[in-house]
Amino acid sequence: MYKQNCTLSNIQNDGNLVSKKSWLSKATLLTLLVTGITACATEPKQPDVVVVPTPQATVTVTATPQVTTTVVVTPTPQPTTIVQTQPITDVLVITNANKQTLVNRPVQFTNVNVQSVVGDRTFWVGSSNAQRVFVVLAPNLDAGSAENKIVVKAGQTLDLAGVLKLVPSVKQAQQQWKGLTATEAQGLKNQVIYLEASQIRFKPSI
């Protein structure tokens, strides 16, 4: 009886042991399963395709400096026209023209008659009172030894060369030309211009 009980007890104990082993096996499997799931869940899934970005090619652009062309424009020289002004050779040209237009014109008289002498260096030349020109000797003909050699008298025949100039005011005329009266100076205003003679030549009397 005791043996039977012992046997039964052993059987029960063996059954419990088997049950415990079975439970332990299930627990072990469950633990492994959970551990595997956790490992799979925590471990990041590696992509099947790894895309490596292609490096962009660097293009270096070098700016070529523009060639600057300097254009030098040389002006064409204009031909210089020199107008040769012919000297006036006739008293009538002066008396009959617009006298303002004759200022600074050269004069070259040949065989002109002295009508009257007004001062030591002033006189009239021409054919009549209506056709005559007032003449003033230039300073170079009325200074030094020339002053004694050049003595102009009425009735003489002369060759004269000089330039036509504007008649100054009455006051200036009297100051510049000694021997000129106020009446004579006033009369010169109507003449507008006079001849400043830089050359004089006395012609022999016939």
PDB file of C-alpha atoms in Angstrom:
ATOM      1  CA  MET A   1       0.000   0.000   0.000  1.00  0.00           C
ATOM      2  CA  TYR A   2       2.711   2.257   0.835  1.00  0.00           C
ATOM      3  CA  LYS A   3       4.405   1.436  -2.391  1.00  0.00           C
ATOM      4  CA  GLN A   4       1.301   2.184  -4.372  1.00  0.00           C
ATOM      5  CA  ASN A   5       0.942   5.504  -2.662  1.00  0.00           C
ATOM      6  CA  CYS A   6       4.519   6.225  -3.273  1.00  0.00           C
ATOM      7  CA  THR A   7       4.130   5.276  -6.876  1.00  0.00           C
ATOM      8  CA  LEU A   8       1.067   7.410  -7.242  1.00  0.00           C
ATOM      9  CA  SER A   9       2.837  10.265  -5.564  1.00  0.00           C
ATOM     10  CA  ASN A  10       5.752   9.859  -7.860  1.00  0.00           C
ATOM     11  CA  ILE A  11       3.453   9.834 -10.828  1.00  0.00           C
ATOM     12  CA  GLN A  12       1.821  12.985  -9.630  1.00  0.00           C
ATOM     13  CA  ASN A  13       5.184  14.545  -9.065  1.00  0.00           C
ATOM     14  CA  ASP A  14       6.345  13.479 -12.494  1.00  0.00           C
ATOM     15  CA  GLY A  15       3.189  14.935 -13.975  1.00  0.00           C
ATOM     16  CA  ASN A  16       3.783  18.171 -12.202  1.00  0.00           C
ATOM     17  CA  LEU A  17       7.339  18.131 -13.443  1.00  0.00           C
ATOM     18  CA  VAL A  18       6.187  17.511 -16.951  1.00  0.00           C
ATOM     19  CA  SER A  19       3.627  20.275 -16.593  1.00  0.00           C
ATOM     20  CA  LYS A  20       6.288  22.591 -15.279  1.00  0.00           C
ATOM     21  CA  LYS A  21       8.642  21.705 -18.097  1.00  0.00           C
ATOM     22  CA  SER A  22       5.875  22.223 -20.604  1.00  0.00           C
ATOM     23  CA  TRP A  23       5.038  25.567 -19.078  1.00  0.00           C
ATOM     24  CA  LEU A  24       8.664  26.533 -19.056  1.00  0.00           C
ATOM     25  CA  SER A  25       8.983  25.582 -22.709  1.00  0.00           C
ATOM     26  CA  LYS A  26       5.984  27.694 -23.616  1.00  0.00           C
ATOM     27  CA  ALA A  27       7.315  30.564 -21.584  1.00  0.00           C
ATOM     28  CA  THR A  28      10.674  30.225 -23.248  1.00  0.00           C
ATOM     29  CA  LEU A  29       9.109  30.201 -26.671  1.00  0.00           C
ATOM     30  CA  LEU A  30       6.970  33.214 -25.807  1.00  0.00           C
ATOM     31  CA  THR A  31       9.998  35.073 -24.527  1.00  0.00           C
ATOM     32  CA  LEU A  32      11.945  34.291 -27.656  1.00  0.00           C
ATOM     33  CA  LEU A  33       8.996  35.320 -29.797  1.00  0.00           C
ATOM     34  CA  VAL A  34       8.597  38.640 -27.986  1.00  0.00           C
ATOM     35  CA  THR A  35      12.314  39.242 -28.113  1.00  0.00           C
ATOM     36  CA  GLY A  36      12.370  38.585 -31.846  1.00  0.00           C
ATOM     37  CA  ILE A  37       9.412  40.835 -32.467  1.00  0.00           C
ATOM     38  CA  THR A  38      10.999  43.556 -30.360  1.00  0.00           C
ATOM     39  CA  ALA A  39      14.285  43.206 -32.172  1.00  0.00           C
ATOM     40  CA  CYS A  40      12.524  43.408 -35.489  1.00  0.00           C
ATOM     41  CA  ALA A  41      10.529  46.408 -34.357  1.00  0.00           C
ATOM     42  CA  THR A  42      13.466  48.352 -32.968  1.00  0.00           C
ATOM     43  CA  GLU A  43      15.934  47.548 -35.696  1.00  0.00           C
ATOM     44  CA  PRO A  44      15.379  50.090 -38.540  1.00  0.00           C
ATOM     45  CA  LYS A  45      14.584  48.546 -41.838  1.00  0.00           C
ATOM     46  CA  GLN A  46      17.387  49.133 -44.219  1.00  0.00           C
ATOM     47  CA  PRO A  47      16.228  50.329 -47.636  1.00  0.00           C
ATOM     48  CA  ASP A  48      16.618  47.909 -50.415  1.00  0.00           C
ATOM     49  CA  VAL A  49      17.857  50.669 -52.805  1.00  0.00           C
ATOM     50  CA  VAL A  50      20.403  53.196 -51.657  1.00  0.00           C
ATOM     51  CA  VAL A  51      20.248  56.385 -53.773  1.00  0.00           C
ATOM     52  CA  VAL A  52      23.553  58.180 -53.850  1.00  0.00           C
ATOM     53  CA  PRO A  53      23.152  61.792 -55.133  1.00  0.00           C
ATOM     54  CA  THR A  54      25.112  62.384 -58.275  1.00  0.00           C
ATOM     55  CA  PRO A  55      27.530  65.300 -57.765  1.00  0.00           C
ATOM     56  CA  GLN A  56      26.689  68.190 -60.022  1.00  0.00           C
ATOM     57  CA  ALA A  57      29.365  69.138 -62.483  1.00  0.00           C
ATOM     58  CA  THR A  58      30.877  72.528 -61.672  1.00  0.00           C
ATOM     59  CA  VAL A  59      31.030  74.742 -64.736  1.00  0.00           C
ATOM     60  CA  THR A  60      33.531  77.598 -64.478  1.00  0.00           C
ATOM     61  CA  VAL A  61      32.679  80.527 -66.777  1.00  0.00           C
ATOM     62  CA  THR A  62      35.521  82.908 -67.426  1.00  0.00           C
ATOM     63  CA  ALA A  63      34.364  86.283 -68.718  1.00  0.00           C
ATOM     64  CA  THR A  64      36.477  87.423 -71.601  1.00  0.00           C
ATOM     65  CA  PRO A  65      37.067  91.193 -71.367  1.00  0.00           C
ATOM     66  CA  GLN A  66      35.712  93.148 -74.308  1.00  0.00           C
ATOM     67  CA  VAL A  67      38.307  94.732 -76.473  1.00  0.00           C
ATOM     68  CA  THR A  68      37.891  98.502 -76.316  1.00  0.00           C
ATOM     69  CA  THR A  69      38.484 100.135 -79.632  1.00  0.00           C
ATOM     70  CA  THR A  70      39.561 103.754 -79.393  1.00  0.00           C
ATOM     71  CA  VAL A  71      38.572 105.763 -82.403  1.00  0.00           C
ATOM     72  CA  VAL A  72      40.578 108.917 -82.864  1.00  0.00           C
ATOM     73  CA  VAL A  73      38.886 111.390 -85.138  1.00  0.00           C
ATOM     74  CA  THR A  74      41.293 113.844 -86.626  1.00  0.00           C
ATOM     75  CA  PRO A  75      39.500 116.866 -87.958  1.00  0.00           C
ATOM     76  CA  THR A  76      40.259 117.630 -91.523  1.00  0.00           C
ATOM     77  CA  PRO A  77      42.091 120.927 -91.603  1.00  0.00           C
ATOM     78  CA  GLN A  78      40.061 123.556 -93.331  1.00  0.00           C
ATOM     79  CA  PRO A  79      41.873 125.353 -96.077  1.00  0.00           C
ATOM     80  CA  THR A  80      42.740 128.849 -95.048  1.00  0.00           C
ATOM     81  CA  THR A  81      41.666 131.334 -97.623  1.00  0.00           C
ATOM     82  CA  ILE A  82      43.656 134.505 -97.551  1.00  0.00           C
ATOM     83  CA  VAL A  83      41.865 137.265 -99.305  1.00  0.00           C
ATOM     84  CA  GLN A  84      44.350 139.637-100.803  1.00  0.00           C
ATOM     85  CA  THR A  85      42.749 143.047-100.465  1.00  0.00           C
ATOM     86  CA  GLN A  86      43.810 145.213-103.314  1.00  0.00           C
ATOM     87  CA  PRO A  87      44.734 148.736-102.252  1.00  0.00           C
ATOM     88  CA  ILE A  88      42.504 151.612-103.264  1.00  0.00           C
ATOM     89  CA  THR A  89      44.242 153.696-105.898  1.00  0.00           C
ATOM     90  CA  ASP A  90      41.632 156.367-106.689  1.00  0.00           C
ATOM     91  CA  VAL A  91      40.245 159.135-104.483  1.00  0.00           C
ATOM     92  CA  LEU A  92      36.853 158.779-106.203  1.00  0.00           C
ATOM     93  CA  VAL A  93      36.489 155.225-104.842  1.00  0.00           C
ATOM     94  CA  ILE A  94      36.650 156.615-101.315  1.00  0.00           C
ATOM     95  CA  THR A  95      34.406 159.643-101.815  1.00  0.00           C
ATOM     96  CA  ASN A  96      31.675 157.706-103.648  1.00  0.00           C
ATOM     97  CA  ALA A  97      31.556 154.560-101.453  1.00  0.00           C
ATOM     98  CA  ASN A  98      29.990 153.717 -98.125  1.00  0.00           C
ATOM     99  CA  LYS A  99      32.925 154.887 -96.064  1.00  0.00           C
ATOM    100  CA  GLN A 100      32.190 152.587 -93.101  1.00  0.00           C
ATOM    101  CA  THR A 101      32.959 149.578 -95.296  1.00  0.00           C
ATOM    102  CA  LEU A 102      36.387 150.964 -96.177  1.00  0.00           C
ATOM    103  CA  VAL A 103      37.829 151.036 -92.653  1.00  0.00           C
ATOM    104  CA  ASN A 104      41.259 149.332 -92.532  1.00  0.00           C
ATOM    105  CA  ARG A 105      41.459 149.132 -96.299  1.00  0.00           C
ATOM    106  CA  PRO A 106      44.945 149.814 -97.736  1.00  0.00           C
ATOM    107  CA  VAL A 107      45.480 152.800-100.011  1.00  0.00           C
ATOM    108  CA  GLN A 108      48.086 153.367-102.712  1.00  0.00           C
ATOM    109  CA  PHE A 109      47.799 156.802-104.350  1.00  0.00           C
ATOM    110  CA  THR A 110      50.023 157.816-107.240  1.00  0.00           C
ATOM    111  CA  ASN A 111      50.365 161.418-108.443  1.00  0.00           C
ATOM    112  CA  VAL A 112      47.726 162.804-106.102  1.00  0.00           C
ATOM    113  CA  ASN A 113      47.461 166.600-105.666  1.00  0.00           C
ATOM    114  CA  VAL A 114      47.645 168.406-102.323  1.00  0.00           C
ATOM    115  CA  GLN A 115      44.694 170.771-102.079  1.00  0.00           C
ATOM    116  CA  SER A 116      45.400 172.417 -98.722  1.00  0.00           C
ATOM    117  CA  VAL A 117      47.513 172.016 -95.597  1.00  0.00           C
ATOM    118  CA  VAL A 118      45.695 172.139 -92.233  1.00  0.00           C
ATOM    119  CA  GLY A 119      48.436 171.447 -89.678  1.00  0.00           C
ATOM    120  CA  ASP A 120      52.028 170.320 -89.380  1.00  0.00           C
ATOM    121  CA  ARG A 121      51.059 166.768 -90.266  1.00  0.00           C
ATOM    122  CA  THR A 122      47.538 167.024 -91.730  1.00  0.00           C
ATOM    123  CA  PHE A 123      46.370 168.013 -95.242  1.00  0.00           C
ATOM    124  CA  TRP A 124      43.788 167.346 -97.961  1.00  0.00           C
ATOM    125  CA  VAL A 125      44.418 165.585-101.265  1.00  0.00           C
ATOM    126  CA  GLY A 126      42.118 165.244-104.270  1.00  0.00           C
ATOM    127  CA  SER A 127      40.797 166.994-107.362  1.00  0.00           C
ATOM    128  CA  SER A 128      38.190 169.249-105.699  1.00  0.00           C
ATOM    129  CA  ASN A 129      36.466 170.062-102.428  1.00  0.00           C
ATOM    130  CA  ALA A 130      33.801 167.470-103.266  1.00  0.00           C
ATOM    131  CA  GLN A 131      36.315 164.747-104.113  1.00  0.00           C
ATOM    132  CA  ARG A 132      39.046 164.769-101.543  1.00  0.00           C
ATOM    133  CA  VAL A 133      40.488 162.725 -98.655  1.00  0.00           C
ATOM    134  CA  PHE A 134      41.884 163.930 -95.344  1.00  0.00           C
ATOM    135  CA  VAL A 135      45.470 162.712 -94.772  1.00  0.00           C
ATOM    136  CA  VAL A 136      47.398 162.445 -91.506  1.00  0.00           C
ATOM    137  CA  LEU A 137      51.066 161.541 -91.498  1.00  0.00           C
ATOM    138  CA  ALA A 138      51.840 158.513 -89.332  1.00  0.00           C
ATOM    139  CA  PRO A 139      54.062 159.141 -86.244  1.00  0.00           C
ATOM    140  CA  ASN A 140      57.073 157.593 -87.972  1.00  0.00           C
ATOM    141  CA  LEU A 141      56.910 160.360 -90.610  1.00  0.00           C
ATOM    142  CA  ASP A 142      56.600 163.133 -88.078  1.00  0.00           C
ATOM    143  CA  ALA A 143      59.433 162.372 -85.673  1.00  0.00           C
ATOM    144  CA  GLY A 144      63.210 162.832 -85.552  1.00  0.00           C
ATOM    145  CA  SER A 145      64.932 163.850 -88.764  1.00  0.00           C
ATOM    146  CA  ALA A 146      61.810 163.024 -90.838  1.00  0.00           C
ATOM    147  CA  GLU A 147      59.928 165.907 -89.267  1.00  0.00           C
ATOM    148  CA  ASN A 148      62.309 168.474 -90.847  1.00  0.00           C
ATOM    149  CA  LYS A 149      62.563 166.693 -94.176  1.00  0.00           C
ATOM    150  CA  ILE A 150      58.844 166.180 -94.787  1.00  0.00           C
ATOM    151  CA  VAL A 151      57.221 169.501 -95.432  1.00  0.00           C
ATOM    152  CA  VAL A 152      53.892 169.260 -97.291  1.00  0.00           C
ATOM    153  CA  LYS A 153      52.663 172.311 -99.234  1.00  0.00           C
ATOM    154  CA  ALA A 154      49.546 172.996-101.247  1.00  0.00           C
ATOM    155  CA  GLY A 155      49.929 172.270-104.983  1.00  0.00           C
ATOM    156  CA  GLN A 156      52.475 169.496-104.537  1.00  0.00           C
ATOM    157  CA  THR A 157      52.118 166.111-106.241  1.00  0.00           C
ATOM    158  CA  LEU A 158      52.606 163.095-104.000  1.00  0.00           C
ATOM    159  CA  ASP A 159      52.658 159.304-103.912  1.00  0.00           C
ATOM    160  CA  LEU A 160      50.993 158.104-100.704  1.00  0.00           C
ATOM    161  CA  ALA A 161      50.498 154.709 -99.093  1.00  0.00           C
ATOM    162  CA  GLY A 162      48.669 153.906 -95.887  1.00  0.00           C
ATOM    163  CA  VAL A 163      45.466 152.632 -94.259  1.00  0.00           C
ATOM    164  CA  LEU A 164      41.992 154.148 -93.940  1.00  0.00           C
ATOM    165  CA  LYS A 165      40.823 154.735 -90.352  1.00  0.00           C
ATOM    166  CA  LEU A 166      37.764 156.134 -88.587  1.00  0.00           C
ATOM    167  CA  VAL A 167      37.800 159.833 -87.775  1.00  0.00           C
ATOM    168  CA  PRO A 168      37.939 160.389 -83.970  1.00  0.00           C
ATOM    169  CA  SER A 169      35.717 162.791 -82.048  1.00  0.00           C
ATOM    170  CA  VAL A 170      36.146 166.537 -82.501  1.00  0.00           C
ATOM    171  CA  LYS A 171      37.924 166.872 -79.145  1.00  0.00           C
ATOM    172  CA  GLN A 172      40.273 163.950 -79.837  1.00  0.00           C
ATOM    173  CA  ALA A 173      41.029 165.236 -83.331  1.00  0.00           C
ATOM    174  CA  GLN A 174      42.110 168.617 -81.988  1.00  0.00           C
ATOM    175  CA  GLN A 175      44.263 166.967 -79.304  1.00  0.00           C
ATOM    176  CA  GLN A 176      45.936 164.527 -81.675  1.00  0.00           C
ATOM    177  CA  TRP A 177      46.424 166.829 -84.674  1.00  0.00           C
ATOM    178  CA  LYS A 178      47.935 170.205 -83.876  1.00  0.00           C
ATOM    179  CA  GLY A 179      46.771 173.181 -85.892  1.00  0.00           C
ATOM    180  CA  LEU A 180      43.283 171.769 -86.509  1.00  0.00           C
ATOM    181  CA  THR A 181      40.550 174.302 -85.663  1.00  0.00           C
ATOM    182  CA  ALA A 182      37.212 173.368 -84.101  1.00  0.00           C
ATOM    183  CA  THR A 183      35.439 174.123 -87.381  1.00  0.00           C
ATOM    184  CA  GLU A 184      37.807 171.928 -89.346  1.00  0.00           C
ATOM    185  CA  ALA A 185      37.528 169.140 -86.760  1.00  0.00           C
ATOM    186  CA  GLN A 186      33.742 169.309 -86.941  1.00  0.00           C
ATOM    187  CA  GLY A 187      33.880 169.143 -90.736  1.00  0.00           C
ATOM    188  CA  LEU A 188      35.895 165.926 -90.526  1.00  0.00           C
ATOM    189  CA  LYS A 189      32.940 164.123 -88.937  1.00  0.00           C
ATOM    190  CA  ASN A 190      31.221 164.158 -92.314  1.00  0.00           C
ATOM    191  CA  GLN A 191      34.246 162.498 -93.873  1.00  0.00           C
ATOM    192  CA  VAL A 192      33.886 159.452 -91.524  1.00  0.00           C
ATOM    193  CA  ILE A 193      37.331 158.131 -92.484  1.00  0.00           C
ATOM    194  CA  TYR A 194      40.817 159.497 -93.103  1.00  0.00           C
ATOM    195  CA  LEU A 195      44.073 158.184 -94.558  1.00  0.00           C
ATOM    196  CA  GLU A 196      46.919 157.526 -92.149  1.00  0.00           C
ATOM    197  CA  ALA A 197      49.908 157.743 -94.491  1.00  0.00           C
ATOM    198  CA  SER A 198      52.891 155.597 -93.556  1.00  0.00           C
ATOM    199  CA  GLN A 199      54.753 156.330 -96.795  1.00  0.00           C
ATOM    200  CA  ILE A 200      55.093 159.584 -98.703  1.00  0.00           C
ATOM    201  CA  ARG A 201      57.023 160.511-101.815  1.00  0.00           C
ATOM    202  CA  PHE A 202      57.314 163.956-103.323  1.00  0.00           C
ATOM    203  CA  LYS A 203      57.049 164.110-107.085  1.00  0.00           C
ATOM    204  CA  PRO A 204      59.036 166.719-108.992  1.00  0.00           C
ATOM    205  CA  SER A 205      57.083 169.711-110.253  1.00  0.00           C
ATOM    206  CA  ILE A 206      56.568 169.886-114.006  1.00  0.00           C
TER     207      ILE A 206
END
